[in-house]
PDB file of C-alpha atoms in Angstrom:
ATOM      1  CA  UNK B   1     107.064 -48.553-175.936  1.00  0.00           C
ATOM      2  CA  UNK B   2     108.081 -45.348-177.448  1.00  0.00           C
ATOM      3  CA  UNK B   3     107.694 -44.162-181.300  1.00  0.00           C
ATOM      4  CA  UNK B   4     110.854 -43.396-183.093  1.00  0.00           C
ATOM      5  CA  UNK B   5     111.033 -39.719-183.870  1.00  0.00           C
ATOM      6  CA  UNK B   6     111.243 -40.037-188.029  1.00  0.00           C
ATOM      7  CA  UNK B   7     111.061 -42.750-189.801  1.00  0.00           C
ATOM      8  CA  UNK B   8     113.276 -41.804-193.695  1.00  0.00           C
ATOM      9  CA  UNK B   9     111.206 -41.629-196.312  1.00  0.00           C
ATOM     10  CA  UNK B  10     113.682 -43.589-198.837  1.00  0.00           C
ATOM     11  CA  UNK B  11     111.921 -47.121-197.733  1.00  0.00           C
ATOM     12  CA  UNK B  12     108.846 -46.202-199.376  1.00  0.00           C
ATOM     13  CA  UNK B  13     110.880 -45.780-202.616  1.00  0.00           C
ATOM     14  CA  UNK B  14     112.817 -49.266-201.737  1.00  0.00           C
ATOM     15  CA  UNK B  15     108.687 -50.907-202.219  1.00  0.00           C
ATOM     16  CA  UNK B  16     108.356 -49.067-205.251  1.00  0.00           C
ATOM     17  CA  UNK B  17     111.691 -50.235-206.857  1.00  0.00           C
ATOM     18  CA  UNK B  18     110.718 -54.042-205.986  1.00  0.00           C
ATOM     19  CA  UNK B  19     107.196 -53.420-207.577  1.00  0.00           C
ATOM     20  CA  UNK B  20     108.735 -52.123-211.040  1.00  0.00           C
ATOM     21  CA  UNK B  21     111.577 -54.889-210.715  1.00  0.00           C
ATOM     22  CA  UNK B  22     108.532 -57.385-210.299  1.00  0.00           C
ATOM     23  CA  UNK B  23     106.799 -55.672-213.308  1.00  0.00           C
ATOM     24  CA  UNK B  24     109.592 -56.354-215.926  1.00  0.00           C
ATOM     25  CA  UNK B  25     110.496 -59.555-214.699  1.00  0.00           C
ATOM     26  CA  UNK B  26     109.271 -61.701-216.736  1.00  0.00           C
ATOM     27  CA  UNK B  27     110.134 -59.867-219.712  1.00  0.00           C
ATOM     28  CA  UNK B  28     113.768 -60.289-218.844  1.00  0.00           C
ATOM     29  CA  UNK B  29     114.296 -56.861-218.361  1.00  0.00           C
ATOM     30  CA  UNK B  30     116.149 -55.636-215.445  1.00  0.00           C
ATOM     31  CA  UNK B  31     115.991 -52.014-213.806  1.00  0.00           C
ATOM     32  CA  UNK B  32     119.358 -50.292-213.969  1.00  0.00           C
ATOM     33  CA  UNK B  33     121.034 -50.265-210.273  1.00  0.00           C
ATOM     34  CA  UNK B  34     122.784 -46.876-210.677  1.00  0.00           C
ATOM     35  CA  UNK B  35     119.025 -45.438-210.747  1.00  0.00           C
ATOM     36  CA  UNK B  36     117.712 -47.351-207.895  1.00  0.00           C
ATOM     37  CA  UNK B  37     120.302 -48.085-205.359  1.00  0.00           C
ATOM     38  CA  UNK B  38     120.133 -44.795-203.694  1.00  0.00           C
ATOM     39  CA  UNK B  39     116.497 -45.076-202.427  1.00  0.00           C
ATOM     40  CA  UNK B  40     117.018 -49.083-201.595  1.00  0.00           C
ATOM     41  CA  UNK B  41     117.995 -48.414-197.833  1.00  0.00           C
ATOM     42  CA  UNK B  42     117.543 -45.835-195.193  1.00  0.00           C
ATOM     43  CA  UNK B  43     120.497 -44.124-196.361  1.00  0.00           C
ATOM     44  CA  UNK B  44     123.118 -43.964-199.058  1.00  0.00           C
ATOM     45  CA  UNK B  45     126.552 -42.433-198.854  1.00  0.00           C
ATOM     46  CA  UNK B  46     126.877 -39.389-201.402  1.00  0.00           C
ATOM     47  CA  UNK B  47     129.621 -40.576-203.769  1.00  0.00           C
ATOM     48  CA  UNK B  48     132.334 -38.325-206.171  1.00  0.00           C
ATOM     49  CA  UNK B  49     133.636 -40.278-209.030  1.00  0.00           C
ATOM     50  CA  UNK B  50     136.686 -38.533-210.821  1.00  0.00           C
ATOM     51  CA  UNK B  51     138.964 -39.367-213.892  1.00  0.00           C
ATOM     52  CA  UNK B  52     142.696 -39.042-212.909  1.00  0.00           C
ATOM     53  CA  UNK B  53     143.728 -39.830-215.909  1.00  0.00           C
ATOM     54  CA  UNK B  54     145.929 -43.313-214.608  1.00  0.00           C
ATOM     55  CA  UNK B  55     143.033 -44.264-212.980  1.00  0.00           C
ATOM     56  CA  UNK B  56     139.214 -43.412-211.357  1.00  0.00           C
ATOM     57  CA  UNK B  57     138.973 -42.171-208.337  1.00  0.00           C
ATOM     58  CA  UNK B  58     135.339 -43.052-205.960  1.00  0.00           C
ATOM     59  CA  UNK B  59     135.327 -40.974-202.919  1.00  0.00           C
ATOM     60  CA  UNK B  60     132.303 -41.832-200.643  1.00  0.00           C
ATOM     61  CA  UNK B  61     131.184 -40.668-197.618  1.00  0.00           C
ATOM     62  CA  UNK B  62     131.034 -42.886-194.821  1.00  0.00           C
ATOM     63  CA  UNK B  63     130.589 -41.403-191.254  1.00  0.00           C
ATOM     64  CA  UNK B  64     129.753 -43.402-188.264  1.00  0.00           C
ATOM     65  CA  UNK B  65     130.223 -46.517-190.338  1.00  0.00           C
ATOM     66  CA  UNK B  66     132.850 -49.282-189.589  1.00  0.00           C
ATOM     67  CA  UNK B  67     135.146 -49.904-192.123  1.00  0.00           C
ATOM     68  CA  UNK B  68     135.238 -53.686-191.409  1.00  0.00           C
ATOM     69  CA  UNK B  69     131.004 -53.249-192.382  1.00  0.00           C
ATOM     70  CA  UNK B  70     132.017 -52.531-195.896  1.00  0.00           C
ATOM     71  CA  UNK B  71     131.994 -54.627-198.661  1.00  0.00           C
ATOM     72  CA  UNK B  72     133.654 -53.471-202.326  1.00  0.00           C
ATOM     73  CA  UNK B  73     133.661 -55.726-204.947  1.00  0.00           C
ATOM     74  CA  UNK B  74     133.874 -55.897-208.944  1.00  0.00           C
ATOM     75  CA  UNK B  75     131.935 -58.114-210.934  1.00  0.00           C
ATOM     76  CA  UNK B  76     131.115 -57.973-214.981  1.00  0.00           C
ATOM     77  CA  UNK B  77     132.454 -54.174-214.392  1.00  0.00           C
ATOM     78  CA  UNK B  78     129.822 -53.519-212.209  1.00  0.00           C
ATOM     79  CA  UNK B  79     131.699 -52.016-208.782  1.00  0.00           C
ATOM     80  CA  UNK B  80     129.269 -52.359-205.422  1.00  0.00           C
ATOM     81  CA  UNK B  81     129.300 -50.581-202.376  1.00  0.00           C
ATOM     82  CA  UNK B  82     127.954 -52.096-199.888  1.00  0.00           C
ATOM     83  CA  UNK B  83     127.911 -51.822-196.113  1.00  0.00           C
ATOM     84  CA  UNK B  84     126.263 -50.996-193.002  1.00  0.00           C
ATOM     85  CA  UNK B  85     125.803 -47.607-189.966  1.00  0.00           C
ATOM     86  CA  UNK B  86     124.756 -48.964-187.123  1.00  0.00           C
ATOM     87  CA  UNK B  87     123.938 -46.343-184.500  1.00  0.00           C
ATOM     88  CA  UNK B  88     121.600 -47.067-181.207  1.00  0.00           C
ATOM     89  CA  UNK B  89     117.655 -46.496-181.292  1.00  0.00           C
ATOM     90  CA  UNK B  90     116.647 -43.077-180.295  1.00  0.00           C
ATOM     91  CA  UNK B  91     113.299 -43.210-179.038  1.00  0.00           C
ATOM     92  CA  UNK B  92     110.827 -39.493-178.590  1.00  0.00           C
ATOM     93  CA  UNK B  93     111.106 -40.680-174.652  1.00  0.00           C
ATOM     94  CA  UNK B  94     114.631 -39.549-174.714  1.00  0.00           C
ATOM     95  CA  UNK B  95     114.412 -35.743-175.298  1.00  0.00           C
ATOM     96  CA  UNK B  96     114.954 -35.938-178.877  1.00  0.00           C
ATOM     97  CA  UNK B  97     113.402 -33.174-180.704  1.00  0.00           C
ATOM     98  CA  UNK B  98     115.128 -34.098-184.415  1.00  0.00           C
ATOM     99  CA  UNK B  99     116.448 -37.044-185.402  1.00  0.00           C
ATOM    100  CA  UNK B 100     117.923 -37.236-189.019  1.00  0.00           C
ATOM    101  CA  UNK B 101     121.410 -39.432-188.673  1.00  0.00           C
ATOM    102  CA  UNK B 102     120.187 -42.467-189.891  1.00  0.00           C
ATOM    103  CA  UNK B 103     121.357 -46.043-189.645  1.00  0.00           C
ATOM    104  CA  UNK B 104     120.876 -49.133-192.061  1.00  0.00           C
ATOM    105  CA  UNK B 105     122.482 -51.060-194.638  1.00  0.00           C
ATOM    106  CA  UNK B 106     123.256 -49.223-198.036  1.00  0.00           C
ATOM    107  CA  UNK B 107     124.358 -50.643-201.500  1.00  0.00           C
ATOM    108  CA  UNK B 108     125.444 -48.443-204.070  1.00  0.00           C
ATOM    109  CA  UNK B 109     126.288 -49.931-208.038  1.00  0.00           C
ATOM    110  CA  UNK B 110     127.946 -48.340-210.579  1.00  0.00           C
ATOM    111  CA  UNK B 111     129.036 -49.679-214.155  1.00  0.00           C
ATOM    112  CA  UNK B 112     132.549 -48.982-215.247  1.00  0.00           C
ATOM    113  CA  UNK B 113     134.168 -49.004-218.625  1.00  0.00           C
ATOM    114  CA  UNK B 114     135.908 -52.506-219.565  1.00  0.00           C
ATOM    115  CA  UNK B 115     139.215 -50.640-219.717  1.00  0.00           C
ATOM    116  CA  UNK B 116     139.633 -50.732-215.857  1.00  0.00           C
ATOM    117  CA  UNK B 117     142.161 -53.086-214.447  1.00  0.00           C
ATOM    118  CA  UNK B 118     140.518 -54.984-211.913  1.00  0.00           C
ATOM    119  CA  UNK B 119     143.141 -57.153-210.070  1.00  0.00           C
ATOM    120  CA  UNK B 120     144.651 -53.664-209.117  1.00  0.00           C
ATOM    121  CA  UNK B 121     141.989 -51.655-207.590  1.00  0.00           C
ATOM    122  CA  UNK B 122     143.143 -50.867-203.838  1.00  0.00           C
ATOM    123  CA  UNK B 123     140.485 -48.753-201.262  1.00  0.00           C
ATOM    124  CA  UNK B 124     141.169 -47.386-198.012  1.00  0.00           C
ATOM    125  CA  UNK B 125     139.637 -45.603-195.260  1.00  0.00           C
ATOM    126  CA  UNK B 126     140.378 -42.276-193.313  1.00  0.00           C
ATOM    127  CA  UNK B 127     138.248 -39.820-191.393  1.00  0.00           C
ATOM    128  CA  UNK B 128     134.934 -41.209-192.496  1.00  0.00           C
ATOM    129  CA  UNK B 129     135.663 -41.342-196.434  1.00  0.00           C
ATOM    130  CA  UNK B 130     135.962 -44.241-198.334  1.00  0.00           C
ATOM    131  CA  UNK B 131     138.462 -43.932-201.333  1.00  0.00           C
ATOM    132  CA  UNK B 132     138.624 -46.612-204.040  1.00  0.00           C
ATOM    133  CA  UNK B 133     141.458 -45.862-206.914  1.00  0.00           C
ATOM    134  CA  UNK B 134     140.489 -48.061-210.050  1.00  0.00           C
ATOM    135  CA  UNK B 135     143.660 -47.994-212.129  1.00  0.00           C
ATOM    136  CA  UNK B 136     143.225 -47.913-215.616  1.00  0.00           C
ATOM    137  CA  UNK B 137     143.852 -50.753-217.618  1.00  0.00           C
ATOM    138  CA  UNK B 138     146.974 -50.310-220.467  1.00  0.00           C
ATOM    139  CA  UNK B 139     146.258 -50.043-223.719  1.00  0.00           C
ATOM    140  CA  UNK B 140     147.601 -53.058-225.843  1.00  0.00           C
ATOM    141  CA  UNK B 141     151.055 -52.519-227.304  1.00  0.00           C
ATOM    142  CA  UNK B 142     151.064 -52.102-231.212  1.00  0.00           C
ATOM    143  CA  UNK B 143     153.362 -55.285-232.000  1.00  0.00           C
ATOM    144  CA  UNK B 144     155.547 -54.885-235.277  1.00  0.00           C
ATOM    145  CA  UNK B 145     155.824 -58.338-236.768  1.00  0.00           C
ATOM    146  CA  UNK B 146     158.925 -58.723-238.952  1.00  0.00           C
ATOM    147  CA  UNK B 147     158.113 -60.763-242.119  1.00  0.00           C
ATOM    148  CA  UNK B 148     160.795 -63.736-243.010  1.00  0.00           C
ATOM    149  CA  UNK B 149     161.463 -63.772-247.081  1.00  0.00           C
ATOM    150  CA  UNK B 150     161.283 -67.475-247.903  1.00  0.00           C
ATOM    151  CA  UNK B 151     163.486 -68.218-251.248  1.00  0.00           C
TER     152      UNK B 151
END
């Protein structure tokens, strides 16, 4: 059977991750995702986060992957990213000189403020970029309480 062409270097900083993670354990510390999740797969989509003011905007790019292989959820503010490129196994054999596309699963993590309105975020998908729009929770309303006089 034929050798791949290039195997990505990121798995080698996956083991590394899982060592440190193992390290802290049982001191109850836990390794921050946001500086991890990147080198936890073969690949991880390159991400723009922008304030709009109403609300965050999290572009990612996703080519080659099925939208219906994506998961994005929101838990304890923490949003995830997670999903899957599946492409076919290209093999030396096959008159491949360079392979770099890459396939694999990919998680990406990133903590957002508390002021974020949850129920409300919406994502979509169009020509390989993944948009999620995180609207900005409103502020509380300043409530003026009129005082009764009692005689």
């Amino acid at each position: 059977m034929a050798k791949a062409v290039q195997k990505y270097p990121h798995s080698m900083l996956s083991h590394l991750q899982q060592d440190i993670n193992r390290l802290f354990e049982p001191f109850g510390w836990a390794t921050g995702g946001e500086l991890w999740d990147a080198f936890s797969s073969e690949w991880s989509p390159h991400i723009d986060i922008k304030d709009e003011g109403q609300n965050y905007l999290i572009c990612a790019d996703i080519p080659g992957v099925d939208p219906k292989k994506i998961q994005v959820s929101m838990e304890n503010n923490i949003l995830t990213i997670k999903g899957e490129r599946e492409t076919e196994a290209k093999e030396k054999s096959e008159g491949y000189l360079r392979i770099e596309r890459t396939k694999g699963a990919f998680l990406r993590q990133f903590t957002l403020p508390e002021s974020v309105d949850a129920e409300s975020i919406k994502a979509k998908s169009k020509h390989g970029v993944l948009e999620i729009t995180i609207p900005k929770a409103q502020p509380p309303r300043t409530k003026k309480i009129e005082i009764e006089e009692q005689e």
